[in-house]
Amino acid sequence: MAALGSPLRTLRGLLRELRYAGGRAGRPYRDTPAYQHVVAAFRAHRVTSEKLCRAQQELHFQAATYLCLLRSVREHEALHQEYHGKGERSPEEVAGLVGFRLPQQPGGKG
Amino acid sequence: ERKRFYQNVSISQGEGGFEINLDHRKLKTPQGKLFIVPSEVLAIAVATEWDSQKDTIKFYTMHLTTLCNTALDNPTQRNKMQLIRAAVKFLETDTVCYRVEEPAALAELQRDEWDPVVAWAEKRYNVAIGSSTSILGPNIPASTKETFVSHLASYNVWALQGIEYVITQLKSLILSMGLIDRHITVEKAVLLSRLEEEYQIQRWGSVEWAHDYDLCELRARTAAGTLFVHLCSESSTVKHKLLQD
C-alpha cells in the first residue's frame, strides 16, 4: 500500500487547494461542488488512521492523487508565469538592452 | 488564447452520463460532440478545472478535460486492443528495467530504488521481468507480455486511454501499474521515473525554470491520468453505456 501519511493532512491540503482554485465573483469556494463532495466523502467514510478498511484506503489514495493534481497545476502555472509568461520583447526593448534607440523615420522604412 | 466567457459552471445528469454546463451552454468536445462522462466525481473535477480559470482559459492546465476529450473523440482512432498493445509494448523499453553501468553511484541508486518496484510487479503479476544494462534493453518473455495484455483487457476503453497516457508520461509500464494498483503515490512514481534527472540535480543543482517546471508538469499529468483511470473504473460506473467498447 502506498505511503500516504495522515488522511487529515490530505484533507486539509485538498481544501486549501480548492480555496486557492475557487472563489469566483462572490461565490465562496465552500459552495462549489468539489468542496462539498470532498467534505461529504471524507465524512461518509470517516477516514481515520486505521489501516483496516479498503474503501477508506482507496478514497484516501484518490484524495491524495487529486491533491497532487491541484497542487502541481498551481505550482506549474506559477513557474510558467514567472519564467515563460512574458512573451517576446518589442524591437524598442531589444535596442534598449544595449543602450540604443531605434531611429525615428517619419516616412516609414526606406 | 480565449477569455473566460462564462460566469457559472455546473453539472447536470443527462441520458448517457454527466454533462458540464458553462452558463446555459453545454460543453462540447473539440470535434463537436456533446461532452458527457460516466462518473459524477469526474464531472465535478472537470467542472472545477473550468471554474478555476481566471481571465483567460488555459487549456494546457486542464488535464482531466483533455483526457475526457481524448476518450470521447478518440482522435488517434485506436480500439481497445490497439491501446493495450501500445501499453504493453512500452515494457520492452521500460525505464525501471533499463540500467546504466556507470557512474557507479547512479547504478547503485537504480538498484536501490528500481529493484523493489520490479520485484513487486513480478510478484503481483506472477511474471518474470528482470532488468538489463544492454543497449537493447531487457528481454521480456512472451508469457509476461500476454499476462499484462490479459490484465489490461479487464479495463474499459476509457480507463485504457488513461493507462496508456500515464505510461507515455512516465515512460514505464511498471511504474504505471504501481500507480493503478495504489502501490506507490504519484509523487513517488514521478520521482522514480525521473531518477537519473534527480541524481544529476543532486550533483549539479536544480534549475527552477527547467527542472521544477518539468517536475510539476509531469506530476500534474500523471496525477490527472491516475485519477482518470480510477474514476472510470469504479464499480459504480463499470456498467455504464459510455464505457462499452
Short mmCIF file of C-alpha atoms in Angstrom, two decimals:
data_model
loop_
_atom_site.label_atom_id
_atom_site.label_comp_id
_atom_site.label_asym_id
_atom_site.label_seq_id
_atom_site.Cartn_x
_atom_site.Cartn_y
_atom_site.Cartn_z
CA MET A 1 0.00 0.00 0.00
CA ALA A 2 1.27 3.45 -0.87
CA ALA A 3 2.74 5.59 1.89
CA LEU A 4 0.01 8.21 2.16
CA GLY A 5 0.50 9.77 5.57
CA SER A 6 -2.29 11.21 7.61
CA PRO A 7 -5.75 11.47 5.99
CA LEU A 8 -6.41 14.63 7.95
CA ARG A 9 -3.39 16.23 6.37
CA THR A 10 -4.55 15.20 2.91
CA LEU A 11 -7.99 16.62 3.60
CA ARG A 12 -6.58 19.93 4.84
CA GLY A 13 -4.28 20.20 1.85
CA LEU A 14 -7.13 19.45 -0.53
CA LEU A 15 -9.41 22.06 0.99
CA ARG A 16 -6.59 24.59 0.84
CA GLU A 17 -6.00 23.89 -2.85
CA LEU A 18 -9.72 24.25 -3.53
CA ARG A 19 -9.63 27.58 -1.74
CA TYR A 20 -6.80 28.78 -4.00
CA ALA A 21 -8.51 27.49 -7.12
CA GLY A 22 -12.05 28.62 -6.47
CA GLY A 23 -14.00 31.64 -5.33
CA ARG A 24 -15.40 33.33 -8.40
CA ALA A 25 -17.17 36.67 -8.27
CA GLY A 26 -18.84 36.43 -4.90
CA ARG A 27 -19.41 32.70 -4.87
CA PRO A 28 -17.41 31.33 -1.93
CA TYR A 29 -15.27 28.29 -2.52
CA ARG A 30 -17.24 26.39 0.09
CA ASP A 31 -20.25 26.43 -2.23
CA THR A 32 -18.53 24.65 -5.07
CA PRO A 33 -19.45 21.04 -5.95
CA ALA A 34 -15.83 19.94 -5.48
CA TYR A 35 -15.56 21.25 -1.92
CA GLN A 36 -18.90 19.79 -0.90
CA HIS A 37 -18.07 16.44 -2.47
CA VAL A 38 -14.70 16.19 -0.73
CA VAL A 39 -16.13 17.08 2.67
CA ALA A 40 -19.06 14.70 2.26
CA ALA A 41 -16.84 11.83 1.07
CA PHE A 42 -14.43 12.17 3.99
CA ARG A 43 -17.29 12.43 6.44
CA ALA A 44 -19.08 9.41 5.00
CA HIS A 45 -16.01 7.22 5.10
CA ARG A 46 -14.71 8.68 8.35
CA VAL A 47 -11.17 8.38 7.02
CA THR A 48 -9.04 7.75 10.08
CA SER A 49 -5.64 6.23 10.69
CA GLU A 50 -7.00 2.71 10.84
CA LYS A 51 -5.46 0.53 8.20
CA LEU A 52 -8.34 -1.90 8.08
CA CYS A 53 -10.85 -0.62 5.60
CA ARG A 54 -10.00 -1.00 1.93
CA ALA A 55 -12.61 1.52 0.80
CA GLN A 56 -11.05 4.08 3.11
CA GLN A 57 -7.62 3.45 1.64
CA GLU A 58 -8.98 3.79 -1.89
CA LEU A 59 -10.65 7.06 -1.01
CA HIS A 60 -7.52 8.37 0.66
CA PHE A 61 -5.40 7.44 -2.36
CA GLN A 62 -7.88 9.19 -4.65
CA ALA A 63 -7.87 12.28 -2.44
CA ALA A 64 -4.07 12.33 -2.29
CA THR A 65 -3.90 11.99 -6.08
CA TYR A 66 -6.36 14.84 -6.59
CA LEU A 67 -4.40 16.96 -4.11
CA CYS A 68 -1.23 16.25 -6.10
CA LEU A 69 -3.03 17.28 -9.30
CA LEU A 70 -4.33 20.59 -7.92
CA ARG A 71 -1.06 21.50 -6.25
CA SER A 72 1.10 20.59 -9.26
CA VAL A 73 -1.11 22.52 -11.69
CA ARG A 74 -0.94 25.59 -9.45
CA GLU A 75 2.84 25.34 -8.99
CA HIS A 76 3.39 24.73 -12.69
CA GLU A 77 1.30 27.74 -13.65
CA ALA A 78 3.17 29.93 -11.14
CA LEU A 79 6.50 28.86 -12.64
CA HIS A 80 5.12 29.39 -16.13
CA GLN A 81 4.02 32.93 -15.34
CA GLU A 82 7.31 33.74 -13.69
CA TYR A 83 9.67 32.37 -16.32
CA HIS A 84 7.78 31.81 -19.54
CA GLY A 85 4.83 34.14 -19.39
CA LYS A 86 6.27 37.38 -20.68
CA GLY A 87 6.47 36.71 -24.38
CA GLU A 88 8.88 38.38 -26.74
CA ARG A 89 10.41 41.79 -26.30
CA SER A 90 9.49 44.53 -28.75
CA PRO A 91 12.23 45.95 -31.07
CA GLU A 92 12.36 49.07 -28.90
CA GLU A 93 13.05 46.98 -25.79
CA VAL A 94 15.71 44.94 -27.53
CA ALA A 95 17.51 48.10 -28.70
CA GLY A 96 17.25 49.47 -25.19
CA LEU A 97 19.03 46.41 -23.76
CA VAL A 98 22.30 47.53 -25.36
CA GLY A 99 21.71 51.22 -24.96
CA PHE A 100 20.45 52.05 -28.44
CA ARG A 101 17.29 53.75 -29.57
CA LEU A 102 15.52 52.99 -32.80
CA PRO A 103 15.68 55.92 -35.25
CA GLN A 104 12.56 57.98 -35.91
CA GLN A 105 11.58 57.57 -39.56
CA PRO A 106 8.64 59.81 -40.33
CA GLY A 107 8.35 58.49 -43.89
CA GLY A 108 8.41 54.85 -42.80
CA LYS A 109 11.22 52.45 -43.61
CA GLY A 110 13.19 53.22 -46.72
CA GLU B 1 -5.97 32.45 -26.07
CA ARG B 2 -9.63 32.57 -25.15
CA LYS B 3 -11.08 34.79 -22.49
CA ARG B 4 -13.31 33.24 -19.88
CA PHE B 5 -16.72 33.71 -21.42
CA TYR B 6 -18.91 32.14 -18.77
CA GLN B 7 -19.92 33.01 -15.23
CA ASN B 8 -21.17 29.77 -13.81
CA VAL B 9 -20.05 26.20 -14.25
CA SER B 10 -22.46 23.45 -13.29
CA ILE B 11 -23.06 19.76 -13.79
CA SER B 12 -26.22 18.09 -14.98
CA GLN B 13 -27.15 14.49 -15.42
CA GLY B 14 -28.22 13.54 -18.94
CA GLU B 15 -29.21 10.27 -20.52
CA GLY B 16 -25.72 8.93 -21.13
CA GLY B 17 -23.96 10.35 -18.10
CA PHE B 18 -22.92 13.69 -16.66
CA GLU B 19 -22.60 16.91 -18.65
CA ILE B 20 -20.83 20.20 -17.99
CA ASN B 21 -22.70 23.48 -18.41
CA LEU B 22 -20.92 26.79 -18.93
CA ASP B 23 -23.73 29.20 -18.05
CA HIS B 24 -26.56 27.83 -20.19
CA ARG B 25 -24.32 26.26 -22.84
CA LYS B 26 -23.42 22.58 -22.81
CA LEU B 27 -19.71 21.86 -23.12
CA LYS B 28 -18.67 20.09 -26.31
CA THR B 29 -15.52 18.22 -27.35
CA PRO B 30 -13.09 19.63 -29.94
CA GLN B 31 -14.83 17.51 -32.56
CA GLY B 32 -18.20 18.97 -31.62
CA LYS B 33 -19.63 16.02 -29.71
CA LEU B 34 -21.53 16.52 -26.50
CA PHE B 35 -19.12 16.36 -23.54
CA ILE B 36 -20.50 13.61 -21.36
CA VAL B 37 -18.69 11.50 -18.77
CA PRO B 38 -19.69 8.32 -16.95
CA SER B 39 -18.61 9.35 -13.47
CA GLU B 40 -20.14 12.12 -11.37
CA VAL B 41 -16.93 12.68 -9.42
CA LEU B 42 -15.03 13.03 -12.71
CA ALA B 43 -17.61 15.59 -13.88
CA ILE B 44 -17.14 17.54 -10.65
CA ALA B 45 -13.37 17.58 -11.13
CA VAL B 46 -13.72 18.70 -14.77
CA ALA B 47 -16.15 21.43 -13.71
CA THR B 48 -13.61 22.56 -11.12
CA GLU B 49 -10.97 22.88 -13.87
CA TRP B 50 -13.29 25.16 -15.85
CA ASP B 51 -14.27 27.15 -12.78
CA SER B 52 -10.62 27.68 -11.80
CA GLN B 53 -9.88 29.63 -14.95
CA LYS B 54 -9.44 33.32 -14.17
CA ASP B 55 -9.42 35.82 -17.05
CA THR B 56 -8.17 33.58 -19.82
CA ILE B 57 -8.76 29.88 -20.36
CA LYS B 58 -5.51 28.00 -20.08
CA PHE B 59 -6.24 24.70 -21.76
CA TYR B 60 -2.77 23.35 -21.02
CA THR B 61 -3.65 23.26 -17.32
CA MET B 62 -6.90 21.33 -17.84
CA HIS B 63 -5.61 17.79 -17.92
CA LEU B 64 -8.80 15.98 -16.93
CA THR B 65 -10.78 17.85 -19.59
CA THR B 66 -8.16 16.87 -22.14
CA LEU B 67 -8.33 13.21 -21.12
CA CYS B 68 -12.13 13.18 -21.39
CA ASN B 69 -11.94 14.82 -24.80
CA THR B 70 -9.49 12.15 -25.93
CA ALA B 71 -11.77 9.38 -24.67
CA LEU B 72 -14.83 10.89 -26.36
CA ASP B 73 -13.25 11.88 -29.69
CA ASN B 74 -10.63 9.15 -29.93
CA PRO B 75 -8.59 11.25 -32.37
CA THR B 76 -5.95 8.55 -32.91
CA GLN B 77 -8.82 6.16 -33.69
CA ARG B 78 -7.49 3.29 -31.64
CA ASN B 79 -9.63 0.47 -30.40
CA LYS B 80 -9.22 -1.31 -27.08
CA MET B 81 -6.76 -3.94 -28.31
CA GLN B 82 -4.58 -1.32 -30.01
CA LEU B 83 -4.40 0.66 -26.77
CA ILE B 84 -3.46 -2.47 -24.83
CA ARG B 85 -0.76 -3.46 -27.32
CA ALA B 86 0.67 0.09 -27.26
CA ALA B 87 0.77 -0.01 -23.47
CA VAL B 88 2.43 -3.43 -23.21
CA LYS B 89 4.94 -2.55 -25.92
CA PHE B 90 6.40 0.00 -23.51
CA LEU B 91 7.60 -2.84 -21.32
CA GLU B 92 10.41 -3.53 -23.81
CA THR B 93 11.92 -0.13 -23.04
CA ASP B 94 10.58 0.30 -19.53
CA THR B 95 12.57 2.95 -17.66
CA VAL B 96 12.97 0.88 -14.50
CA CYS B 97 14.40 -2.05 -16.45
CA TYR B 98 16.93 -0.01 -18.39
CA ARG B 99 20.06 0.26 -16.27
CA VAL B 100 23.37 2.06 -16.58
CA GLU B 101 26.73 0.64 -15.63
CA GLU B 102 28.30 3.97 -14.78
CA PRO B 103 28.55 6.21 -12.90
CA ALA B 104 28.61 3.64 -10.12
CA ALA B 105 26.62 5.85 -7.77
CA LEU B 106 23.77 6.09 -10.29
CA ALA B 107 23.86 2.38 -11.00
CA GLU B 108 23.58 1.72 -7.28
CA LEU B 109 20.75 4.24 -6.93
CA GLN B 110 18.88 2.49 -9.73
CA ARG B 111 19.31 -0.86 -7.98
CA ASP B 112 18.17 0.54 -4.64
CA GLU B 113 15.16 2.39 -5.99
CA TRP B 114 14.04 0.36 -9.01
CA ASP B 115 14.73 -3.25 -7.96
CA PRO B 116 11.96 -3.18 -5.31
CA VAL B 117 9.30 -1.97 -7.73
CA VAL B 118 10.31 -4.52 -10.38
CA ALA B 119 10.19 -7.22 -7.70
CA TRP B 120 6.76 -6.00 -6.65
CA ALA B 121 5.47 -6.23 -10.24
CA GLU B 122 6.96 -9.70 -10.73
CA LYS B 123 5.32 -10.95 -7.55
CA ARG B 124 2.00 -9.19 -8.04
CA TYR B 125 1.54 -10.42 -11.62
CA ASN B 126 3.48 -13.67 -11.26
CA VAL B 127 5.76 -12.85 -14.20
CA ALA B 128 9.46 -12.63 -14.99
CA ILE B 129 10.71 -9.18 -15.98
CA GLY B 130 14.27 -8.57 -14.84
CA SER B 131 16.46 -5.66 -15.86
CA SER B 132 19.33 -5.08 -18.27
CA THR B 133 22.37 -2.93 -18.87
CA SER B 134 22.38 -3.85 -22.54
CA ILE B 135 21.58 -1.18 -25.09
CA LEU B 136 18.85 -3.46 -26.41
CA GLY B 137 17.05 -3.39 -23.10
CA PRO B 138 15.56 -6.25 -21.12
CA ASN B 139 14.42 -9.43 -22.76
CA ILE B 140 10.76 -9.73 -21.78
CA PRO B 141 9.30 -13.23 -22.14
CA ALA B 142 6.22 -13.53 -24.33
CA SER B 143 4.29 -15.04 -21.41
CA THR B 144 4.95 -11.89 -19.37
CA LYS B 145 3.55 -9.71 -22.15
CA GLU B 146 0.49 -11.93 -22.51
CA THR B 147 -0.17 -11.71 -18.77
CA PHE B 148 -0.21 -7.93 -18.94
CA VAL B 149 -2.37 -8.00 -22.08
CA SER B 150 -4.95 -10.15 -20.28
CA HIS B 151 -4.83 -7.98 -17.20
CA LEU B 152 -5.30 -4.74 -19.12
CA ALA B 153 -8.19 -6.28 -21.06
CA SER B 154 -10.21 -6.19 -17.84
CA TYR B 155 -10.25 -2.38 -18.01
CA ASN B 156 -12.80 -0.50 -20.10
CA VAL B 157 -11.77 1.66 -23.05
CA TRP B 158 -11.90 4.97 -21.12
CA ALA B 159 -9.65 3.64 -18.37
CA LEU B 160 -7.28 2.27 -21.03
CA GLN B 161 -6.92 5.72 -22.60
CA GLY B 162 -5.87 6.89 -19.15
CA ILE B 163 -3.49 3.98 -18.58
CA GLU B 164 -1.80 4.46 -21.93
CA TYR B 165 -1.48 8.19 -21.17
CA VAL B 166 0.19 7.59 -17.81
CA ILE B 167 2.59 5.05 -19.36
CA THR B 168 3.56 7.57 -22.04
CA GLN B 169 4.20 10.25 -19.42
CA LEU B 170 6.24 8.06 -17.05
CA LYS B 171 7.90 6.04 -19.83
CA SER B 172 7.22 2.95 -17.75
CA LEU B 173 4.53 0.30 -17.70
CA ILE B 174 5.73 -1.00 -14.34
CA LEU B 175 5.54 2.38 -12.59
CA SER B 176 2.10 2.95 -14.12
CA MET B 177 0.83 -0.37 -12.81
CA GLY B 178 2.29 0.57 -9.44
CA LEU B 179 0.10 3.66 -9.51
CA ILE B 180 -3.02 1.93 -10.82
CA ASP B 181 -2.66 -0.73 -8.10
CA ARG B 182 -2.10 2.00 -5.49
CA HIS B 183 1.26 0.53 -4.54
CA ILE B 184 3.04 3.89 -4.91
CA THR B 185 1.92 7.52 -4.84
CA VAL B 186 2.08 9.88 -7.83
CA GLU B 187 4.98 11.78 -6.24
CA LYS B 188 6.93 8.55 -5.79
CA ALA B 189 6.17 7.30 -9.31
CA VAL B 190 7.33 10.60 -10.80
CA LEU B 191 10.48 10.54 -8.68
CA LEU B 192 11.28 7.01 -9.84
CA SER B 193 10.58 7.95 -13.45
CA ARG B 194 12.94 10.91 -13.19
CA LEU B 195 15.58 9.09 -11.12
CA GLU B 196 18.50 9.99 -13.33
CA GLU B 197 17.44 13.65 -13.50
CA GLU B 198 17.13 13.73 -9.73
CA TYR B 199 20.58 12.20 -9.40
CA GLN B 200 22.06 14.86 -11.69
CA ILE B 201 20.16 17.59 -9.83
CA GLN B 202 21.62 16.39 -6.52
CA ARG B 203 25.09 16.61 -8.04
CA TRP B 204 24.86 19.77 -10.08
CA GLY B 205 21.95 21.71 -8.66
CA SER B 206 18.42 22.45 -9.76
CA VAL B 207 17.41 24.96 -12.42
CA GLU B 208 14.00 26.15 -11.34
CA TRP B 209 12.69 27.27 -14.70
CA ALA B 210 13.51 23.91 -16.26
CA HIS B 211 13.71 21.18 -13.61
CA ASP B 212 10.93 22.29 -11.31
CA TYR B 213 8.81 23.30 -14.28
CA ASP B 214 9.09 19.83 -15.82
CA LEU B 215 8.61 18.14 -12.46
CA CYS B 216 5.36 20.00 -11.75
CA GLU B 217 4.06 19.31 -15.23
CA LEU B 218 4.84 15.60 -15.04
CA ARG B 219 3.22 15.35 -11.61
CA ALA B 220 0.11 17.15 -12.86
CA ARG B 221 -0.27 14.95 -15.93
CA THR B 222 0.44 11.72 -14.04
CA ALA B 223 -1.96 12.65 -11.24
CA ALA B 224 -4.66 13.50 -13.78
CA GLY B 225 -4.17 10.24 -15.66
CA THR B 226 -4.22 8.14 -12.50
CA LEU B 227 -7.33 9.84 -11.14
CA PHE B 228 -8.99 9.45 -14.54
CA VAL B 229 -8.29 5.70 -14.59
CA HIS B 230 -9.63 5.15 -11.09
CA LEU B 231 -12.75 7.25 -11.62
CA CYS B 232 -13.54 5.45 -14.88
CA SER B 233 -13.03 2.01 -13.32
CA GLU B 234 -15.06 2.37 -10.16
CA SER B 235 -17.73 -0.24 -9.65
CA SER B 236 -20.42 2.40 -9.66
CA THR B 237 -19.51 3.32 -13.23
CA VAL B 238 -18.45 -0.05 -14.58
CA LYS B 239 -21.71 -0.98 -16.28
CA HIS B 240 -22.10 2.42 -17.88
CA LYS B 241 -23.17 2.58 -21.52
CA LEU B 242 -20.44 5.13 -22.39
CA LEU B 243 -17.75 2.70 -21.36
CA GLN B 244 -18.81 -0.14 -23.66
CA ASP B 245 -16.32 -0.78 -26.44
#
